[in-house]
């Protein structure tokens, strides 16, 4: 949540109604100078600032310097200079820095989680997923660096005489535009493979969650990455996005489908690549042989992690007729028992939404559904008594296609329950709509669930788990089909997107043309004969 401060002026905490670094009444425990050390990392020469507020309490949190187009240009220049030297650093040295980052993130998880909680308003247990995911990502890429990046031998056209190899050359400077919902992991997780592959980064995190992203930049430097390899700019995406795209060699975007399409058009204009991790309207299927206790427990995580502000969060739940009533009872009971709390301790099951905009969307979707005949089984109201943007975890039944929340992403703690009669019907309804990000299936027969998974048009499918099984299996690529995106993060796909594929082939003895006194016609005959021979020998 951000608001412009009084306009141009020094980025000083003294401008706030109170000073969060010193005020004893503030709920934050920043050491003096802590926030300033983070915000000093923003590439900014404008003198303009924006105040960030803590969503859970509405109190001011930090003053963030703002970047101009000239600052974006400066960030890219710094990055380009740093990348020239970085591409010569060995893969082993780069990987060693990632292993140091792994340790730093685990050692300092309390600090990271505190900051995420203050800045995003999410519950501590949901904030924990962020350092966890970064540690997993850093270790995975460090340990698999050679597998992805080493030069590979390929089949040369003439056995023995043609030696063909493929190099994975860094793109150069990658622009990363990230959202507010998982502010630490979304700022860093895509940049880790970019750095490992020999690139520099210019990052533009969402304006509402700059501090978590800036802490990520600081930890990278502490792990050994040169400071100018990762440059952060701050400001509205609609103003900084275009100057970034004009200078980047590749864009990694995470955010809404509407913005993703806009970015894709601009990248196409320059013929640069882009990966787009976008929205979803994710389904869960509860089959009739599901372990219902496990499914109800998983459903709470699937729907209400980070108050549903999670790209892979479930918003549509299809339950087999035979178990619908029993499942519903368990799920509703667990949802009603959830503890909502504005504190940053472990006691909360769900925190705040991030902003008034988010609260307005959630409220509008639920009010629209109720007005058109849906039933509220749990939740269904805002909780201003807890904080300005709290909204109860909400289960709806009887949602129909004319209701807004039927096909549109709410991106909040609202789930629609539906019955299904047979699996073909469930699969068809799961595939309904334009999105295709994440799905989940609960069944005791995992072999059957895997068969069903292949029929669902989603980039990731979790079996007997909500979303964590695929999200944390960082060797498996992750991303969306259809309007949920293009390209993949994680795994080989997640690092090779930041490289250009370069083929090098050297040729010994024979040339690709007549020799030994042959005519063109004789050469063509010899080549035809050798092609037939190679097929007979089983050569690919
Ligand atoms: P958003 O598209 O409004 O903003 C995301 C980022 O893009 C922010 O940094 C923003 O400043 C920037 N931006 C906005 N307009 C821009 C423009 N014209 N040019 C360049 N940058 C611009 O998204 P949001 O509403 O803040 O985030 C929530 C959405 O993100 C949801 O739809 C959610 O599903 C999606 N999301 C997807 C994933 C994923 O991995 N698939 C992860 C998290 C969030």
Coordinates of C-alpha atoms and ligand atoms in Angstrom, one line a residue:
X1 CA 0.0 0.0 0.0
X2 CA 1.6 3.3 -1.1
X3 CA 0.8 7.0 -1.3
X4 CA 2.9 9.8 -2.7
X5 CA 4.4 12.0 0.0
X6 CA 4.4 15.7 -0.2
X7 CA 6.1 15.6 -3.5
X8 CA 9.8 16.3 -4.3
X9 CA 11.9 16.4 -1.3
X10 CA 14.6 14.4 0.5
X11 CA 13.8 10.8 1.3
X12 CA 13.9 11.2 5.0
X13 CA 12.0 9.3 7.7
X14 CA 11.4 12.6 9.4
X15 CA 8.6 13.4 6.9
X16 CA 6.4 10.7 8.3
X17 CA 3.6 11.4 10.8
X18 CA 5.7 9.3 13.1
X19 CA 9.2 7.8 12.7
X20 CA 8.9 4.1 12.4
X21 CA 12.5 3.6 13.2
X22 CA 12.3 5.3 16.6
X23 CA 8.7 5.7 17.7
X24 CA 8.1 3.5 20.7
X25 CA 4.4 3.2 19.9
X26 CA 5.1 1.7 16.5
X27 CA 4.6 -2.0 16.2
X28 CA 7.8 -2.4 14.2
X29 CA 11.2 -3.1 15.7
X30 CA 13.5 -1.6 13.1
X31 CA 17.0 -0.8 14.2
X32 CA 17.9 2.9 13.6
X33 CA 19.1 3.2 10.0
X34 CA 17.8 -0.2 8.9
X35 CA 15.1 1.1 6.5
X36 CA 17.4 3.8 5.2
X37 CA 20.1 1.2 4.3
X38 CA 17.6 -0.6 2.2
X39 CA 16.0 2.4 0.5
X40 CA 19.5 3.8 -0.4
X41 CA 19.7 0.9 -2.8
X42 CA 17.0 2.3 -5.1
X43 CA 18.6 3.9 -8.2
X44 CA 17.0 7.3 -7.8
X45 CA 18.0 10.9 -8.6
X46 CA 14.5 12.5 -8.6
X47 CA 14.2 13.5 -5.0
X48 CA 10.7 12.3 -5.1
X49 CA 9.4 9.8 -2.6
X50 CA 6.4 7.6 -1.8
X51 CA 5.3 6.5 1.6
X52 CA 4.6 2.8 2.1
X53 CA 2.1 1.8 4.7
X54 CA 1.8 -1.5 6.7
X55 CA -1.5 -3.1 5.5
X56 CA -2.3 -4.8 8.7
X57 CA -2.4 -1.6 10.7
X58 CA -2.5 1.2 8.2
X59 CA 0.6 2.8 9.8
X60 CA 3.3 4.4 7.7
X61 CA 6.2 2.0 7.3
X62 CA 8.9 3.6 5.1
X63 CA 9.6 6.4 2.6
X64 CA 10.7 5.0 -0.8
X65 CA 12.8 7.1 -3.2
X66 CA 11.3 7.1 -6.7
X67 CA 13.1 6.4 -10.0
X68 CA 12.7 8.3 -13.3
X69 CA 13.4 7.1 -16.9
X70 CA 16.9 8.5 -16.5
X71 CA 17.4 6.4 -13.4
X72 CA 16.3 3.3 -15.3
X73 CA 18.9 4.1 -18.0
X74 CA 21.5 4.5 -15.2
X75 CA 20.5 1.2 -13.7
X76 CA 20.9 -0.5 -17.0
X77 CA 24.3 1.1 -17.6
X78 CA 25.6 -0.1 -14.2
X79 CA 24.2 -3.5 -14.9
X80 CA 25.8 -3.7 -18.3
X81 CA 29.2 -2.8 -17.0
X82 CA 28.9 -5.3 -14.2
X83 CA 27.8 -8.0 -16.5
X84 CA 30.9 -7.7 -18.7
X85 CA 33.1 -8.7 -15.8
X86 CA 30.5 -11.2 -14.3
X87 CA 30.3 -13.3 -17.5
X88 CA 34.0 -14.2 -17.0
X89 CA 33.4 -15.4 -13.4
X90 CA 33.5 -19.2 -13.3
X91 CA 30.3 -21.2 -12.9
X92 CA 31.7 -22.7 -9.7
X93 CA 32.3 -19.3 -8.2
X94 CA 28.8 -18.1 -9.0
X95 CA 27.3 -21.3 -7.6
X96 CA 29.4 -20.9 -4.4
X97 CA 27.7 -17.5 -3.9
X98 CA 24.3 -19.1 -4.2
X99 CA 25.1 -21.6 -1.6
X100 CA 26.2 -18.7 0.7
X101 CA 22.8 -17.0 -0.1
X102 CA 21.1 -20.3 0.9
X103 CA 22.7 -20.1 4.4
X104 CA 22.2 -16.4 4.9
X105 CA 18.5 -16.7 4.0
X106 CA 18.0 -19.6 6.5
X107 CA 20.1 -17.9 9.2
X108 CA 18.2 -14.6 8.9
X109 CA 14.8 -15.9 8.2
X110 CA 13.3 -14.1 11.3
X111 CA 14.4 -10.8 10.0
X112 CA 13.1 -11.6 6.4
X113 CA 9.8 -12.9 7.7
X114 CA 9.3 -9.9 10.0
X115 CA 9.8 -7.5 7.1
X116 CA 7.5 -9.5 4.8
X117 CA 4.8 -9.5 7.4
X118 CA 5.0 -5.8 8.1
X119 CA 5.1 -4.9 4.5
X120 CA 2.4 -7.3 3.1
X121 CA 0.2 -8.0 6.1
X122 CA 0.3 -11.7 5.6
X123 CA 0.4 -14.3 8.3
X124 CA 3.8 -15.4 9.5
X125 CA 3.3 -19.0 8.4
X126 CA 2.7 -17.8 4.9
X127 CA 5.7 -15.5 5.0
X128 CA 7.9 -18.4 6.0
X129 CA 7.3 -19.9 2.5
X130 CA 9.3 -17.1 1.0
X131 CA 12.8 -17.7 2.5
X132 CA 12.1 -21.4 2.2
X133 CA 11.5 -21.1 -1.5
X134 CA 14.6 -18.9 -2.0
X135 CA 16.8 -21.3 -0.1
X136 CA 15.5 -24.2 -2.2
X137 CA 16.0 -22.3 -5.4
X138 CA 19.5 -21.1 -4.5
X139 CA 20.6 -24.7 -3.5
X140 CA 19.0 -26.3 -6.5
X141 CA 20.6 -24.0 -9.1
X142 CA 24.0 -24.0 -7.4
X143 CA 24.1 -27.8 -7.4
X144 CA 22.8 -28.2 -11.0
X145 CA 24.6 -25.3 -12.6
X146 CA 26.9 -27.5 -14.7
X147 CA 24.0 -29.7 -15.8
X148 CA 22.2 -26.7 -17.3
X149 CA 25.1 -24.4 -18.4
X150 CA 28.0 -26.6 -19.6
X151 CA 28.7 -26.8 -23.3
X152 CA 26.9 -29.9 -24.7
X153 CA 28.0 -32.2 -27.4
X154 CA 25.4 -32.7 -30.2
X155 CA 25.4 -35.1 -33.1
X156 CA 27.6 -33.9 -35.9
X157 CA 26.5 -34.5 -39.5
X158 CA 29.4 -36.7 -40.4
X159 CA 30.4 -39.2 -37.7
X160 CA 33.8 -38.5 -36.2
X161 CA 34.6 -35.7 -38.6
X162 CA 32.0 -33.1 -37.5
X163 CA 32.2 -32.1 -33.9
X164 CA 29.0 -30.1 -32.9
X165 CA 28.6 -28.3 -29.6
X166 CA 26.0 -26.1 -28.0
X167 CA 27.0 -23.1 -25.8
X168 CA 24.6 -21.4 -23.4
X169 CA 25.6 -17.8 -23.7
X170 CA 24.1 -15.2 -21.2
X171 CA 21.5 -12.8 -22.7
X172 CA 23.1 -9.8 -21.0
X173 CA 20.8 -7.7 -18.8
X174 CA 17.5 -9.1 -17.7
X175 CA 14.7 -6.9 -16.5
X176 CA 12.6 -8.4 -13.8
X177 CA 9.1 -6.9 -13.0
X178 CA 7.6 -8.5 -10.0
X179 CA 4.3 -8.3 -8.0
X180 CA 3.6 -7.6 -4.3
X181 CA 2.0 -10.9 -3.2
X182 CA 5.2 -12.9 -2.4
X183 CA 7.5 -9.9 -2.3
X184 CA 10.7 -11.5 -1.3
X185 CA 10.5 -14.7 -3.3
X186 CA 9.0 -13.1 -6.4
X187 CA 11.7 -10.5 -6.4
X188 CA 14.5 -13.0 -6.1
X189 CA 13.5 -16.5 -7.4
X190 CA 13.7 -15.6 -11.1
X191 CA 16.8 -13.6 -10.7
X192 CA 18.9 -16.4 -9.1
X193 CA 19.1 -18.4 -12.4
X194 CA 19.6 -15.2 -14.4
X195 CA 22.7 -14.4 -12.3
X196 CA 24.0 -18.0 -12.4
X197 CA 23.7 -18.0 -16.2
X198 CA 26.0 -14.9 -16.3
X199 CA 23.5 -12.1 -16.6
X200 CA 23.0 -8.9 -14.7
X201 CA 19.6 -7.8 -13.5
X202 CA 17.5 -4.6 -13.3
X203 CA 14.6 -5.3 -11.0
X204 CA 11.4 -3.3 -10.6
X205 CA 9.4 -4.8 -7.7
X206 CA 5.9 -3.7 -7.0
X207 CA 5.7 -0.3 -5.3
X208 CA 3.8 -1.7 -2.3
X209 CA 6.5 -4.1 -1.3
X210 CA 9.8 -2.5 -2.0
X211 CA 11.5 -3.2 1.3
X212 CA 11.4 -7.0 1.0
X213 CA 12.8 -6.8 -2.5
X214 CA 15.5 -4.4 -1.4
X215 CA 16.4 -6.8 1.5
X216 CA 16.8 -9.5 -1.2
X217 CA 19.2 -7.3 -3.1
X218 CA 21.2 -6.7 0.1
X219 CA 21.4 -10.4 0.9
X220 CA 22.7 -11.1 -2.6
X221 CA 25.5 -8.6 -2.0
X222 CA 26.3 -10.2 1.3
X223 CA 26.5 -13.6 -0.4
X224 CA 29.2 -12.2 -2.7
X225 CA 27.4 -11.0 -5.8
X226 CA 28.8 -7.6 -7.0
X227 CA 26.5 -4.8 -6.0
X228 CA 26.0 -3.4 -9.5
X229 CA 24.9 -6.8 -10.8
X230 CA 21.5 -6.3 -9.3
X231 CA 20.0 -2.8 -9.6
X232 CA 16.6 -1.9 -8.2
X233 CA 14.4 0.9 -9.5
X234 CA 11.1 2.0 -7.9
X235 CA 8.0 3.6 -9.3
X236 CA 4.8 2.8 -11.1
X237 CA 5.1 -0.1 -13.6
X238 CA 3.2 1.9 -16.3
X239 CA 6.0 4.5 -16.2
X240 CA 9.1 2.4 -15.7
X241 CA 8.0 -0.7 -17.6
X242 CA 8.5 0.8 -21.1
X243 CA 12.0 2.2 -20.5
X244 CA 13.0 -1.1 -19.0
X245 CA 11.8 -3.1 -22.0
X246 CA 13.5 -0.6 -24.3
X247 CA 16.9 -1.5 -22.7
X248 CA 16.6 -5.1 -21.6
X249 CA 17.9 -8.2 -23.4
X250 CA 15.1 -10.2 -21.8
X251 CA 12.1 -9.5 -19.6
X252 CA 10.8 -11.7 -16.8
X253 CA 7.4 -10.6 -15.7
X254 CA 5.1 -11.8 -13.0
X255 CA 1.7 -10.2 -12.5
X256 CA -1.7 -9.9 -14.1
X257 CA -2.7 -11.3 -17.5
X258 CA -3.7 -7.8 -18.7
X259 CA -0.3 -6.3 -17.9
X260 CA 1.5 -9.4 -19.2
X261 CA -0.1 -9.0 -22.7
X262 CA 0.9 -5.3 -22.7
X263 CA 4.5 -6.3 -21.9
X264 CA 4.5 -9.1 -24.5
X265 CA 3.5 -6.6 -27.2
X266 CA 6.3 -4.3 -26.3
X267 CA 8.9 -7.1 -26.2
X268 CA 7.7 -8.4 -29.6
X269 CA 8.3 -4.9 -31.0
X270 CA 12.0 -5.3 -30.0
X271 CA 12.2 -9.1 -30.7
X272 CA 13.4 -9.8 -27.2
X273 CA 12.2 -12.8 -25.2
X274 CA 9.9 -12.6 -22.3
X275 CA 8.6 -15.1 -19.7
X276 CA 5.1 -14.2 -18.4
X277 CA 3.9 -15.7 -15.2
X278 CA 0.3 -14.5 -15.0
X279 CA -3.1 -15.0 -13.3
X280 CA -5.2 -18.1 -12.7
X281 CA -8.6 -19.4 -11.7
X282 CA -7.2 -22.6 -10.3
X283 CA -9.3 -25.8 -9.8
X284 CA -9.1 -28.6 -7.3
X285 CA -10.8 -31.9 -7.9
X286 CA -11.8 -34.0 -4.9
X287 CA -12.5 -37.5 -6.2
X288 CA -14.8 -39.9 -4.4
X289 CA -11.9 -42.0 -3.1
X290 CA -10.1 -39.0 -1.6
X291 CA -8.9 -39.0 2.0
X292 CA -11.4 -36.3 3.1
X293 CA -9.5 -35.2 6.2
X294 CA -6.4 -34.6 4.2
X295 CA -8.4 -33.0 1.4
X296 CA -10.1 -30.6 3.8
X297 CA -6.8 -29.7 5.4
X298 CA -5.2 -29.1 2.0
X299 CA -8.1 -27.1 0.8
X300 CA -7.6 -24.6 3.6
X301 CA -4.0 -24.1 2.4
X302 CA -5.0 -24.1 -1.2
X303 CA -7.6 -21.4 -0.8
X304 CA -6.5 -19.2 2.0
X305 CA -2.7 -19.1 2.0
X306 CA -1.7 -15.4 2.0
X307 CA -5.4 -14.7 2.1
X308 CA -5.8 -16.2 -1.4
X309 CA -3.5 -13.6 -2.9
X310 CA -1.4 -16.3 -4.5
X311 CA -1.2 -17.0 -8.2
X312 CA -1.5 -20.8 -7.6
X313 CA -4.3 -20.4 -5.1
X314 CA -7.5 -22.4 -5.6
X315 CA -10.7 -20.5 -6.4
X316 CA -12.8 -23.4 -7.8
X317 CA -13.4 -26.7 -6.0
X318 CA -15.1 -29.6 -7.7
X319 CA -16.2 -32.3 -5.3
X320 CA -17.6 -35.8 -6.2
X321 CA -21.3 -36.1 -5.5
X322 CA -20.7 -39.1 -3.3
X323 CA -18.5 -37.3 -0.8
X324 CA -19.7 -33.7 -1.3
X325 CA -21.7 -33.3 1.9
X326 CA -19.0 -35.0 4.1
X327 CA -16.2 -32.9 2.6
X328 CA -18.2 -29.7 2.8
X329 CA -18.8 -30.2 6.5
X330 CA -15.1 -30.8 7.2
X331 CA -13.9 -27.9 5.0
X332 CA -16.4 -25.4 6.5
X333 CA -15.6 -26.4 10.0
X334 CA -11.8 -26.0 9.4
X335 CA -12.4 -22.6 7.7
X336 CA -14.6 -21.3 10.5
X337 CA -11.9 -22.3 13.0
X338 CA -9.2 -20.2 11.3
X339 CA -7.6 -17.5 13.5
X340 CA -7.3 -14.1 11.9
X341 CA -4.7 -11.8 13.5
X342 CA -2.9 -8.6 12.6
X343 CA 0.2 -9.6 14.7
X344 CA 3.4 -10.9 13.2
X345 CA 3.7 -13.9 15.5
X346 CA 3.0 -17.5 14.6
X347 CA -0.5 -17.4 16.1
X348 CA -2.3 -16.3 12.9
X349 CA -3.8 -18.6 10.3
X350 CA -4.5 -15.8 7.8
X351 CA -3.5 -12.2 7.7
X352 CA -4.7 -9.1 5.9
X353 CA -5.3 -8.3 2.3
X354 CA -2.7 -5.9 0.9
X355 CA -4.8 -2.9 0.0
X356 CA -8.1 -1.1 -0.3
X357 CA -8.1 -2.2 -4.0
X358 CA -7.9 -5.8 -3.0
X359 CA -10.5 -5.4 -0.4
X360 CA -12.8 -3.7 -2.9
X361 CA -12.4 -6.5 -5.4
X362 CA -13.1 -9.3 -2.9
X363 CA -16.1 -7.4 -1.4
X364 CA -17.5 -6.8 -4.9
X365 CA -17.1 -10.4 -6.0
X366 CA -18.8 -11.8 -2.9
X367 CA -21.6 -9.2 -2.9
X368 CA -22.3 -9.8 -6.6
X369 CA -22.5 -13.6 -6.0
X370 CA -24.8 -13.3 -3.0
X371 CA -27.0 -10.8 -4.9
X372 CA -27.4 -13.3 -7.7
X373 CA -28.3 -16.2 -5.4
X374 CA -25.0 -17.8 -4.1
X375 CA -24.9 -19.0 -0.5
X376 CA -22.2 -18.1 2.0
X377 CA -21.1 -21.2 3.9
X378 CA -18.3 -19.5 5.8
X379 CA -17.0 -15.9 6.1
X380 CA -18.4 -13.4 3.6
X381 CA -17.5 -10.1 5.4
X382 CA -14.7 -7.6 6.0
X383 CA -13.2 -7.4 9.4
X384 CA -12.3 -3.7 10.0
X385 CA -12.1 -4.6 13.7
X386 CA -8.8 -6.5 13.0
X387 CA -7.2 -4.1 10.5
X388 CA -8.3 -1.9 7.5
X389 CA -8.2 -4.7 4.9
X390 CA -9.0 -7.9 6.7
X391 CA -11.6 -10.1 5.0
X392 CA -12.8 -13.5 6.4
X393 CA -12.0 -16.7 4.6
X394 CA -15.1 -17.3 2.5
X395 CA -16.7 -20.4 1.0
X396 CA -19.5 -19.9 -1.6
X397 CA -22.0 -22.5 -2.9
X398 CA -24.4 -22.1 -5.8
X399 CA -22.1 -19.9 -7.9
X400 CA -23.3 -19.7 -11.5
X401 CA -21.8 -18.4 -14.8
X402 CA -23.4 -15.0 -14.6
X403 CA -21.6 -14.2 -11.3
X404 CA -18.3 -12.3 -11.5
X405 CA -16.4 -14.7 -9.4
X406 CA -17.4 -17.7 -11.6
X407 CA -14.7 -17.1 -14.2
X408 CA -12.7 -14.1 -13.1
X409 CA -9.8 -14.3 -10.8
X410 CA -10.7 -12.8 -7.3
X411 CA -7.1 -13.1 -6.0
X412 CA -8.6 -13.2 -2.5
X413 CA -9.9 -15.6 0.2
X414 CA -13.0 -16.7 -1.8
X415 CA -13.7 -20.3 -3.0
X416 CA -16.7 -21.6 -4.9
X417 CA -17.7 -25.2 -4.2
X418 CA -19.3 -27.3 -7.0
X419 CA -20.5 -30.9 -7.2
X420 CA -19.5 -33.1 -10.0
X421 CA -21.2 -36.3 -11.2
X422 CA -18.5 -38.0 -13.2
X423 CA -14.8 -37.4 -13.8
X424 CA -15.3 -36.3 -17.5
X425 CA -17.6 -33.6 -16.2
X426 CA -15.1 -32.5 -13.6
X427 CA -12.3 -32.4 -16.1
X428 CA -14.4 -30.4 -18.6
X429 CA -15.3 -27.9 -15.9
X430 CA -11.7 -27.6 -14.6
X431 CA -10.7 -26.7 -18.2
X432 CA -13.4 -24.1 -18.6
X433 CA -12.3 -20.5 -19.0
X434 CA -9.2 -18.9 -20.3
X435 CA -6.7 -19.6 -17.6
X436 CA -4.4 -22.7 -17.1
X437 CA -2.0 -22.1 -14.2
X438 CA -2.3 -24.6 -11.4
X439 CA -4.6 -27.5 -10.4
X440 CA -4.8 -30.1 -7.7
X441 CA -6.4 -33.5 -7.4
X442 CA -7.2 -35.4 -4.2
X443 CA -7.5 -39.2 -4.6
X444 CA -6.1 -42.3 -3.0
X445 CA -5.5 -43.8 -6.4
X446 CA -2.5 -41.6 -7.5
X447 CA -2.0 -43.5 -10.7
X448 CA -5.6 -42.6 -11.8
X449 CA -5.0 -39.0 -10.6
X450 CA -1.9 -38.8 -12.8
X451 CA -4.0 -39.9 -15.8
X452 CA -6.6 -37.3 -15.0
X453 CA -3.8 -34.7 -14.6
X454 CA -2.8 -35.1 -18.2
X455 CA -6.3 -34.0 -19.3
X456 CA -6.2 -30.8 -17.3
X457 CA -4.9 -27.8 -19.2
X458 CA -2.7 -26.4 -16.4
X459 CA 1.0 -25.9 -16.2
X460 CA 1.3 -27.6 -12.8
X461 CA -0.9 -30.2 -11.1
X462 CA -0.5 -31.3 -7.5
X463 CA -1.8 -34.7 -6.3
X464 CA -2.8 -34.9 -2.7
X465 CA -1.3 -31.5 -2.0
X466 CA -2.5 -28.0 -2.8
X467 CA 0.3 -26.3 -4.6
X468 CA 3.5 -26.8 -2.6
X469 CA 4.5 -30.1 -4.2
X470 CA 5.1 -28.6 -7.6
X471 CA 6.1 -25.1 -6.3
X472 CA 8.8 -26.5 -4.0
X473 CA 10.0 -29.2 -6.5
X474 CA 12.3 -26.6 -8.1
X475 CA 13.7 -29.1 -10.7
X476 CA 10.2 -29.2 -12.2
X477 CA 9.3 -26.2 -14.4
X478 CA 6.4 -24.0 -13.4
X479 CA 4.2 -21.7 -15.3
X480 CA 0.9 -21.3 -17.1
X481 CA -0.8 -22.6 -20.1
X482 CA -3.3 -20.4 -22.1
X483 CA -3.8 -16.9 -20.6
X484 CA -1.8 -17.9 -17.5
X485 CA 1.4 -17.2 -19.2
X486 CA 4.3 -18.1 -21.4
X487 CA 7.6 -19.7 -20.5
X488 CA 8.5 -21.4 -17.3
X489 CA 10.4 -20.6 -14.1
X490 CA 12.3 -23.3 -12.2
X491 CA 14.2 -26.4 -13.6
X492 CA 16.2 -26.3 -16.8
X493 CA 13.6 -24.2 -18.5
X494 CA 13.9 -21.6 -15.8
X495 CA 17.6 -20.9 -16.4
X496 CA 17.9 -21.6 -20.1
X497 CA 15.4 -18.8 -20.8
X498 CA 18.2 -16.4 -19.8
X499 CA 20.7 -17.8 -22.3
X500 CA 21.1 -17.6 -26.1
X501 CA 21.7 -21.0 -27.6
X502 CA 24.8 -21.0 -29.7
X503 CA 25.8 -23.9 -31.9
X504 CA 29.5 -24.4 -32.9
X505 CA 30.5 -27.2 -35.3
X506 CA 34.1 -27.9 -36.4
X507 CA 34.7 -29.9 -39.5
X508 CA 37.8 -32.2 -40.1
X509 CA 39.1 -33.7 -43.4
X510 CA 36.0 -33.8 -45.6
X511 CA 34.6 -30.5 -46.9
X512 CA 31.0 -29.7 -47.8
X513 CA 31.7 -29.6 -51.5
X514 CA 33.3 -31.6 -54.2
X515 CA 36.9 -32.7 -53.6
X516 CA 39.4 -35.3 -54.8
X517 CA 38.6 -34.1 -58.3
X518 CA 34.8 -34.9 -58.1
X519 CA 32.2 -33.1 -60.1
X520 CA 29.2 -31.5 -58.5
X521 CA 27.1 -34.4 -59.8
X522 CA 29.5 -37.0 -58.4
X523 CA 29.5 -35.2 -55.0
X524 CA 25.7 -35.2 -54.9
X525 CA 25.7 -39.0 -55.6
X526 CA 28.3 -39.7 -52.9
X527 CA 26.2 -37.6 -50.4
X528 CA 23.0 -39.4 -51.3
X529 CA 24.7 -42.7 -50.8
X530 CA 26.0 -41.8 -47.5
X531 CA 22.6 -40.5 -46.3
X532 CA 21.1 -43.9 -47.2
X533 CA 23.9 -45.7 -45.4
X534 CA 23.5 -43.6 -42.2
X535 CA 19.8 -44.4 -42.1
X536 CA 20.6 -48.2 -42.5
X537 CA 23.1 -47.8 -39.6
X538 CA 20.3 -46.4 -37.4
X539 CA 21.9 -43.0 -37.0
X540 CA 19.5 -40.3 -35.9
Ligands
LIG1 P1 0.0 -6.2 -12.0 O1 0.1 -6.7 -13.4 O2 -0.9 -5.0 -11.8 O3 1.5 -5.7 -11.4 C1 2.6 -6.6 -11.4 C2 3.8 -5.8 -11.6 O4 3.8 -5.2 -12.9 C3 4.1 -4.7 -10.6 O5 5.4 -4.6 -10.4 C4 3.6 -3.5 -11.4 O6 4.2 -2.3 -11.0 C5 4.0 -3.8 -12.8 N1 3.2 -3.1 -13.9 C6 2.0 -2.7 -13.8 N2 1.6 -2.1 -15.0 C7 2.7 -2.2 -15.8 C8 3.0 -1.8 -17.1 N3 2.1 -1.2 -17.9 N4 4.3 -2.1 -17.6 C9 5.2 -2.7 -16.9 N5 5.0 -3.1 -15.6 C10 3.8 -2.9 -15.1 O7 -0.4 -7.4 -11.1 P2 -1.0 -7.3 -9.6 O8 -2.4 -7.2 -9.7 O9 -0.2 -6.4 -8.8 O10 -0.6 -8.8 -9.1 C11 -1.5 -9.8 -9.0 C12 -1.6 -10.6 -10.3 O11 -0.3 -11.3 -10.5 C13 -2.6 -11.7 -10.2 O12 -3.3 -11.8 -11.4 C14 -1.8 -13.0 -10.0 O13 -2.4 -14.2 -10.3 C15 -0.6 -12.7 -10.7 N6 0.6 -13.4 -10.2 C16 1.1 -14.5 -11.0 C17 2.1 -15.3 -10.5 C18 2.6 -16.4 -11.3 O14 3.7 -16.9 -11.0 N7 1.9 -16.9 -12.3 C19 2.7 -15.0 -9.2 C20 2.2 -13.9 -8.5 C21 1.1 -13.1 -9.0

